[in-house]
Amino acid sequence: MPELYHLFKRTHFHTLIQQFRFSLAKFILEVLIRRFPNEPQYHEFMLIIASMEHSPNELIRLHKDIHEKFPGTAIECLANGLYPGVKINLARDFLHAATRLDPHNAYVYYFLSSTYLNLNDYNKSLEYADECLKIDPSFYLALLLRMTCHKKMGNFYEFLSDAFSALCYIENLNRLYIVDTIIDELNKHKTLRKKFLVPPSGVIPEMPTS
């Protein structure tokens, strides 16, 4: 009979997080952490979920555990960068340190992209969102970061592409918000919208033939 440790893979938790199924992911992770308290990836996923749920008390608790169990690692740098109230420039530096220690971790680049977005550095945010998707093409949450960057930068077609992709790929997404954002952007580009919807001058639609 296989060990419990081998039944749950990183991809399983990644999928649950991408679908915003945080409660199920946390339930399984808590069981696994009690059974395997020194396995860093389980603590890492709990940290990621706590950040996405904006749970400061949980982030502080996890930071303490990670600092004690995994000092000097990428996950400690990630925990430092996500610590509640940390100065944003310091958070950025911790996340860069995490990329050097774990250069193939898509979540580190995701949070780095989010940090640069909050710094209003949209080019850097796009760069790290692209790196996140390069490492893991199924990391659809990065589309939301790219969508926001393109909206801020006035990249209309790129915004639409990422917005529609996010609608199609991300489960349990606030789709009404995305649709409202798309409509707002279309209203700002009425000239472009007319080109999509209005036939050229002089063109008369023909009656359908039977």
mmCIF file of C-alpha atoms in Angstrom:
data_model
loop_
_atom_site.group_PDB
_atom_site.id
_atom_site.type_symbol
_atom_site.label_atom_id
_atom_site.label_comp_id
_atom_site.label_asym_id
_atom_site.label_seq_id
_atom_site.Cartn_x
_atom_site.Cartn_y
_atom_site.Cartn_z
ATOM 1 C CA MET A 1 0.000 0.000 0.000
ATOM 2 C CA PRO A 2 1.536 3.368 -0.998
ATOM 3 C CA GLU A 3 2.510 5.900 1.648
ATOM 4 C CA LEU A 4 0.084 8.783 2.157
ATOM 5 C CA TYR A 5 2.976 11.098 1.268
ATOM 6 C CA HIS A 6 3.083 9.779 -2.313
ATOM 7 C CA LEU A 7 -0.662 9.978 -3.001
ATOM 8 C CA PHE A 8 -0.876 13.774 -3.070
ATOM 9 C CA LYS A 9 1.316 15.471 -5.642
ATOM 10 C CA ARG A 10 2.249 19.119 -6.050
ATOM 11 C CA THR A 11 0.085 19.302 -9.169
ATOM 12 C CA HIS A 12 -2.997 18.319 -7.140
ATOM 13 C CA PHE A 13 -2.674 21.281 -4.791
ATOM 14 C CA HIS A 14 -1.703 23.590 -7.641
ATOM 15 C CA THR A 15 -4.933 22.675 -9.438
ATOM 16 C CA LEU A 16 -7.050 23.292 -6.325
ATOM 17 C CA ILE A 17 -5.434 26.710 -5.834
ATOM 18 C CA GLN A 18 -5.912 27.678 -9.490
ATOM 19 C CA GLN A 19 -9.609 26.827 -9.069
ATOM 20 C CA PHE A 20 -9.914 28.787 -5.780
ATOM 21 C CA ARG A 21 -10.856 25.560 -3.953
ATOM 22 C CA PHE A 22 -8.985 26.697 -0.868
ATOM 23 C CA SER A 23 -11.072 24.928 1.790
ATOM 24 C CA LEU A 24 -10.485 21.474 0.323
ATOM 25 C CA ALA A 25 -6.787 22.167 -0.231
ATOM 26 C CA LYS A 26 -6.350 23.364 3.363
ATOM 27 C CA PHE A 27 -8.172 20.358 4.798
ATOM 28 C CA ILE A 28 -5.873 17.920 2.985
ATOM 29 C CA LEU A 29 -2.743 19.966 3.727
ATOM 30 C CA GLU A 30 -3.502 20.149 7.444
ATOM 31 C CA VAL A 31 -3.780 16.355 7.565
ATOM 32 C CA LEU A 32 -0.520 15.963 5.671
ATOM 33 C CA ILE A 33 1.341 18.496 7.821
ATOM 34 C CA ARG A 34 0.342 16.606 10.969
ATOM 35 C CA ARG A 35 1.652 13.402 9.369
ATOM 36 C CA PHE A 36 4.720 14.947 7.690
ATOM 37 C CA PRO A 37 5.563 18.129 9.669
ATOM 38 C CA ASN A 38 8.935 18.675 7.979
ATOM 39 C CA GLU A 39 7.761 18.560 4.372
ATOM 40 C CA PRO A 40 8.296 22.131 3.065
ATOM 41 C CA GLN A 41 5.928 22.077 0.088
ATOM 42 C CA TYR A 42 2.890 21.532 2.333
ATOM 43 C CA HIS A 43 3.804 24.605 4.377
ATOM 44 C CA GLU A 44 4.432 26.499 1.148
ATOM 45 C CA PHE A 45 0.949 25.772 -0.194
ATOM 46 C CA MET A 46 -0.622 26.777 3.127
ATOM 47 C CA LEU A 47 1.353 30.031 2.914
ATOM 48 C CA ILE A 48 0.178 30.665 -0.649
ATOM 49 C CA ILE A 49 -3.459 30.054 0.282
ATOM 50 C CA ALA A 50 -3.212 32.301 3.349
ATOM 51 C CA SER A 51 -1.870 35.090 1.151
ATOM 52 C CA MET A 52 -4.618 34.652 -1.446
ATOM 53 C CA GLU A 53 -7.264 34.615 1.284
ATOM 54 C CA HIS A 54 -5.717 37.719 2.897
ATOM 55 C CA SER A 55 -5.407 36.009 6.297
ATOM 56 C CA PRO A 56 -2.806 38.007 8.277
ATOM 57 C CA ASN A 57 -2.972 35.886 11.435
ATOM 58 C CA GLU A 58 -2.441 32.707 9.445
ATOM 59 C CA LEU A 59 0.442 34.303 7.538
ATOM 60 C CA ILE A 60 2.113 35.284 10.823
ATOM 61 C CA ARG A 61 1.666 31.772 12.240
ATOM 62 C CA LEU A 62 3.036 30.126 9.106
ATOM 63 C CA HIS A 63 5.956 32.564 8.958
ATOM 64 C CA LYS A 64 6.983 31.506 12.469
ATOM 65 C CA ASP A 65 6.801 27.794 11.613
ATOM 66 C CA ILE A 66 8.684 28.227 8.347
ATOM 67 C CA HIS A 67 11.363 30.401 9.964
ATOM 68 C CA GLU A 68 11.971 27.691 12.573
ATOM 69 C CA LYS A 69 11.844 24.669 10.246
ATOM 70 C CA PHE A 70 13.267 25.919 6.942
ATOM 71 C CA PRO A 71 15.737 28.775 7.589
ATOM 72 C CA GLY A 72 17.710 30.111 4.653
ATOM 73 C CA THR A 73 15.435 28.534 2.037
ATOM 74 C CA ALA A 74 13.303 29.899 -0.770
ATOM 75 C CA ILE A 75 10.146 29.215 1.232
ATOM 76 C CA GLU A 76 11.472 31.371 4.092
ATOM 77 C CA CYS A 77 12.169 34.192 1.624
ATOM 78 C CA LEU A 78 8.642 33.763 0.270
ATOM 79 C CA ALA A 79 7.221 33.879 3.804
ATOM 80 C CA ASN A 80 9.236 37.049 4.490
ATOM 81 C CA GLY A 81 7.953 38.641 1.283
ATOM 82 C CA LEU A 82 4.323 37.813 2.120
ATOM 83 C CA TYR A 83 4.529 38.834 5.780
ATOM 84 C CA PRO A 84 1.643 41.180 6.719
ATOM 85 C CA GLY A 85 2.680 44.838 6.732
ATOM 86 C CA VAL A 86 6.137 44.282 5.244
ATOM 87 C CA LYS A 87 7.367 47.301 3.251
ATOM 88 C CA ILE A 88 6.684 46.659 -0.416
ATOM 89 C CA ASN A 89 10.273 47.301 -1.528
ATOM 90 C CA LEU A 90 11.492 44.846 1.095
ATOM 91 C CA ALA A 91 8.884 42.317 -0.021
ATOM 92 C CA ARG A 92 10.171 42.703 -3.577
ATOM 93 C CA ASP A 93 13.748 42.027 -2.434
ATOM 94 C CA PHE A 94 12.738 38.913 -0.483
ATOM 95 C CA LEU A 95 10.865 37.582 -3.515
ATOM 96 C CA HIS A 96 13.865 38.189 -5.766
ATOM 97 C CA ALA A 97 15.960 36.232 -3.260
ATOM 98 C CA ALA A 98 13.420 33.411 -3.480
ATOM 99 C CA THR A 99 13.783 33.285 -7.278
ATOM 100 C CA ARG A 100 17.524 32.863 -6.910
ATOM 101 C CA LEU A 101 17.069 29.977 -4.476
ATOM 102 C CA ASP A 102 14.201 28.336 -6.366
ATOM 103 C CA PRO A 103 14.256 29.617 -9.971
ATOM 104 C CA HIS A 104 11.648 27.129 -11.214
ATOM 105 C CA ASN A 105 8.912 27.969 -8.708
ATOM 106 C CA ALA A 106 6.078 29.640 -10.632
ATOM 107 C CA TYR A 107 4.408 30.944 -7.470
ATOM 108 C CA VAL A 108 7.424 33.081 -6.577
ATOM 109 C CA TYR A 109 7.219 34.797 -9.974
ATOM 110 C CA TYR A 110 3.458 35.198 -9.567
ATOM 111 C CA PHE A 111 3.878 37.060 -6.268
ATOM 112 C CA LEU A 112 6.788 39.047 -7.710
ATOM 113 C CA SER A 113 4.561 40.122 -10.606
ATOM 114 C CA SER A 114 1.841 41.097 -8.139
ATOM 115 C CA THR A 115 4.341 43.133 -6.123
ATOM 116 C CA TYR A 116 5.521 45.069 -9.175
ATOM 117 C CA LEU A 117 1.880 45.662 -10.121
ATOM 118 C CA ASN A 118 1.354 47.265 -6.704
ATOM 119 C CA LEU A 119 4.467 49.366 -7.370
ATOM 120 C CA ASN A 120 2.837 50.526 -10.652
ATOM 121 C CA ASP A 121 5.763 49.064 -12.606
ATOM 122 C CA TYR A 122 3.628 47.381 -15.246
ATOM 123 C CA ASN A 123 6.468 46.350 -17.548
ATOM 124 C CA LYS A 124 8.207 44.460 -14.732
ATOM 125 C CA SER A 125 4.898 42.973 -13.618
ATOM 126 C CA LEU A 126 4.282 41.677 -17.145
ATOM 127 C CA GLU A 127 7.823 40.309 -17.315
ATOM 128 C CA TYR A 128 7.361 38.174 -14.206
ATOM 129 C CA ALA A 129 3.810 37.136 -15.077
ATOM 130 C CA ASP A 130 5.182 35.914 -18.414
ATOM 131 C CA GLU A 131 7.972 34.059 -16.587
ATOM 132 C CA CYS A 132 5.375 32.446 -14.333
ATOM 133 C CA LEU A 133 3.418 31.207 -17.368
ATOM 134 C CA LYS A 134 6.621 30.109 -19.095
ATOM 135 C CA ILE A 135 7.438 27.847 -16.147
ATOM 136 C CA ASP A 136 3.844 26.651 -15.830
ATOM 137 C CA PRO A 137 1.492 27.324 -18.793
ATOM 138 C CA SER A 138 -1.449 26.162 -16.649
ATOM 139 C CA PHE A 139 -0.872 28.969 -14.105
ATOM 140 C CA TYR A 140 -4.008 30.786 -15.223
ATOM 141 C CA LEU A 141 -4.136 33.171 -12.253
ATOM 142 C CA ALA A 142 -1.201 34.989 -13.848
ATOM 143 C CA LEU A 143 -3.593 35.967 -16.646
ATOM 144 C CA LEU A 144 -5.380 38.234 -14.179
ATOM 145 C CA LEU A 145 -2.128 40.080 -13.489
ATOM 146 C CA ARG A 146 -1.353 40.424 -17.181
ATOM 147 C CA MET A 147 -4.900 41.563 -17.882
ATOM 148 C CA THR A 148 -4.629 44.299 -15.255
ATOM 149 C CA CYS A 149 -1.240 45.438 -16.554
ATOM 150 C CA HIS A 150 -2.463 45.673 -20.134
ATOM 151 C CA LYS A 151 -5.533 47.601 -18.978
ATOM 152 C CA LYS A 152 -3.346 50.089 -17.086
ATOM 153 C CA MET A 153 -0.990 50.436 -20.070
ATOM 154 C CA GLY A 154 -3.782 50.900 -22.604
ATOM 155 C CA ASN A 155 -2.928 47.688 -24.496
ATOM 156 C CA PHE A 156 -6.498 47.073 -25.596
ATOM 157 C CA TYR A 157 -6.142 43.908 -27.676
ATOM 158 C CA GLU A 158 -3.725 42.257 -25.220
ATOM 159 C CA PHE A 159 -6.143 43.110 -22.405
ATOM 160 C CA LEU A 160 -9.051 41.491 -24.258
ATOM 161 C CA SER A 161 -7.015 38.379 -25.036
ATOM 162 C CA ASP A 162 -6.013 37.797 -21.413
ATOM 163 C CA ALA A 163 -9.452 38.738 -20.070
ATOM 164 C CA PHE A 164 -11.232 36.228 -22.315
ATOM 165 C CA SER A 165 -8.624 33.576 -21.501
ATOM 166 C CA ALA A 166 -9.178 34.150 -17.778
ATOM 167 C CA LEU A 167 -12.943 33.771 -18.261
ATOM 168 C CA CYS A 168 -12.448 30.466 -20.059
ATOM 169 C CA TYR A 169 -9.738 28.857 -17.925
ATOM 170 C CA ILE A 170 -10.247 29.909 -14.290
ATOM 171 C CA GLU A 171 -12.856 28.075 -12.239
ATOM 172 C CA ASN A 172 -14.887 29.930 -9.572
ATOM 173 C CA LEU A 173 -13.738 33.285 -10.899
ATOM 174 C CA ASN A 174 -15.780 36.431 -10.330
ATOM 175 C CA ARG A 175 -16.815 36.392 -13.971
ATOM 176 C CA LEU A 176 -19.234 39.311 -13.594
ATOM 177 C CA TYR A 177 -16.304 41.538 -12.590
ATOM 178 C CA ILE A 178 -14.293 40.427 -15.636
ATOM 179 C CA VAL A 179 -17.240 40.930 -17.980
ATOM 180 C CA ASP A 180 -17.917 44.402 -16.519
ATOM 181 C CA THR A 181 -14.228 45.284 -16.994
ATOM 182 C CA ILE A 182 -14.343 44.137 -20.618
ATOM 183 C CA ILE A 183 -17.499 46.186 -21.255
ATOM 184 C CA ASP A 184 -15.901 49.257 -19.665
ATOM 185 C CA GLU A 185 -12.857 48.912 -21.905
ATOM 186 C CA LEU A 186 -15.051 48.436 -24.972
ATOM 187 C CA ASN A 187 -16.949 51.615 -24.081
ATOM 188 C CA LYS A 188 -13.634 53.483 -23.929
ATOM 189 C CA HIS A 189 -12.839 52.273 -27.421
ATOM 190 C CA LYS A 190 -16.104 53.078 -29.176
ATOM 191 C CA THR A 191 -14.344 53.756 -32.439
ATOM 192 C CA LEU A 192 -12.785 50.318 -32.381
ATOM 193 C CA ARG A 193 -16.070 48.755 -31.364
ATOM 194 C CA LYS A 194 -17.837 50.385 -34.329
ATOM 195 C CA LYS A 195 -15.249 48.871 -36.616
ATOM 196 C CA PHE A 196 -16.148 45.469 -35.184
ATOM 197 C CA LEU A 197 -19.926 45.871 -35.381
ATOM 198 C CA VAL A 198 -20.769 48.310 -38.201
ATOM 199 C CA PRO A 199 -20.386 47.254 -41.868
ATOM 200 C CA PRO A 200 -18.354 49.537 -44.144
ATOM 201 C CA SER A 201 -20.164 52.459 -45.744
ATOM 202 C CA GLY A 202 -22.139 51.443 -48.832
ATOM 203 C CA VAL A 203 -22.412 47.777 -47.901
ATOM 204 C CA ILE A 204 -26.020 46.600 -47.859
ATOM 205 C CA PRO A 205 -26.727 43.204 -46.323
ATOM 206 C CA GLU A 206 -28.360 40.830 -48.757
ATOM 207 C CA MET A 207 -31.567 38.981 -47.987
ATOM 208 C CA PRO A 208 -30.906 35.327 -47.243
ATOM 209 C CA THR A 209 -31.813 32.949 -50.013
ATOM 210 C CA SER A 210 -33.892 29.873 -49.356
#
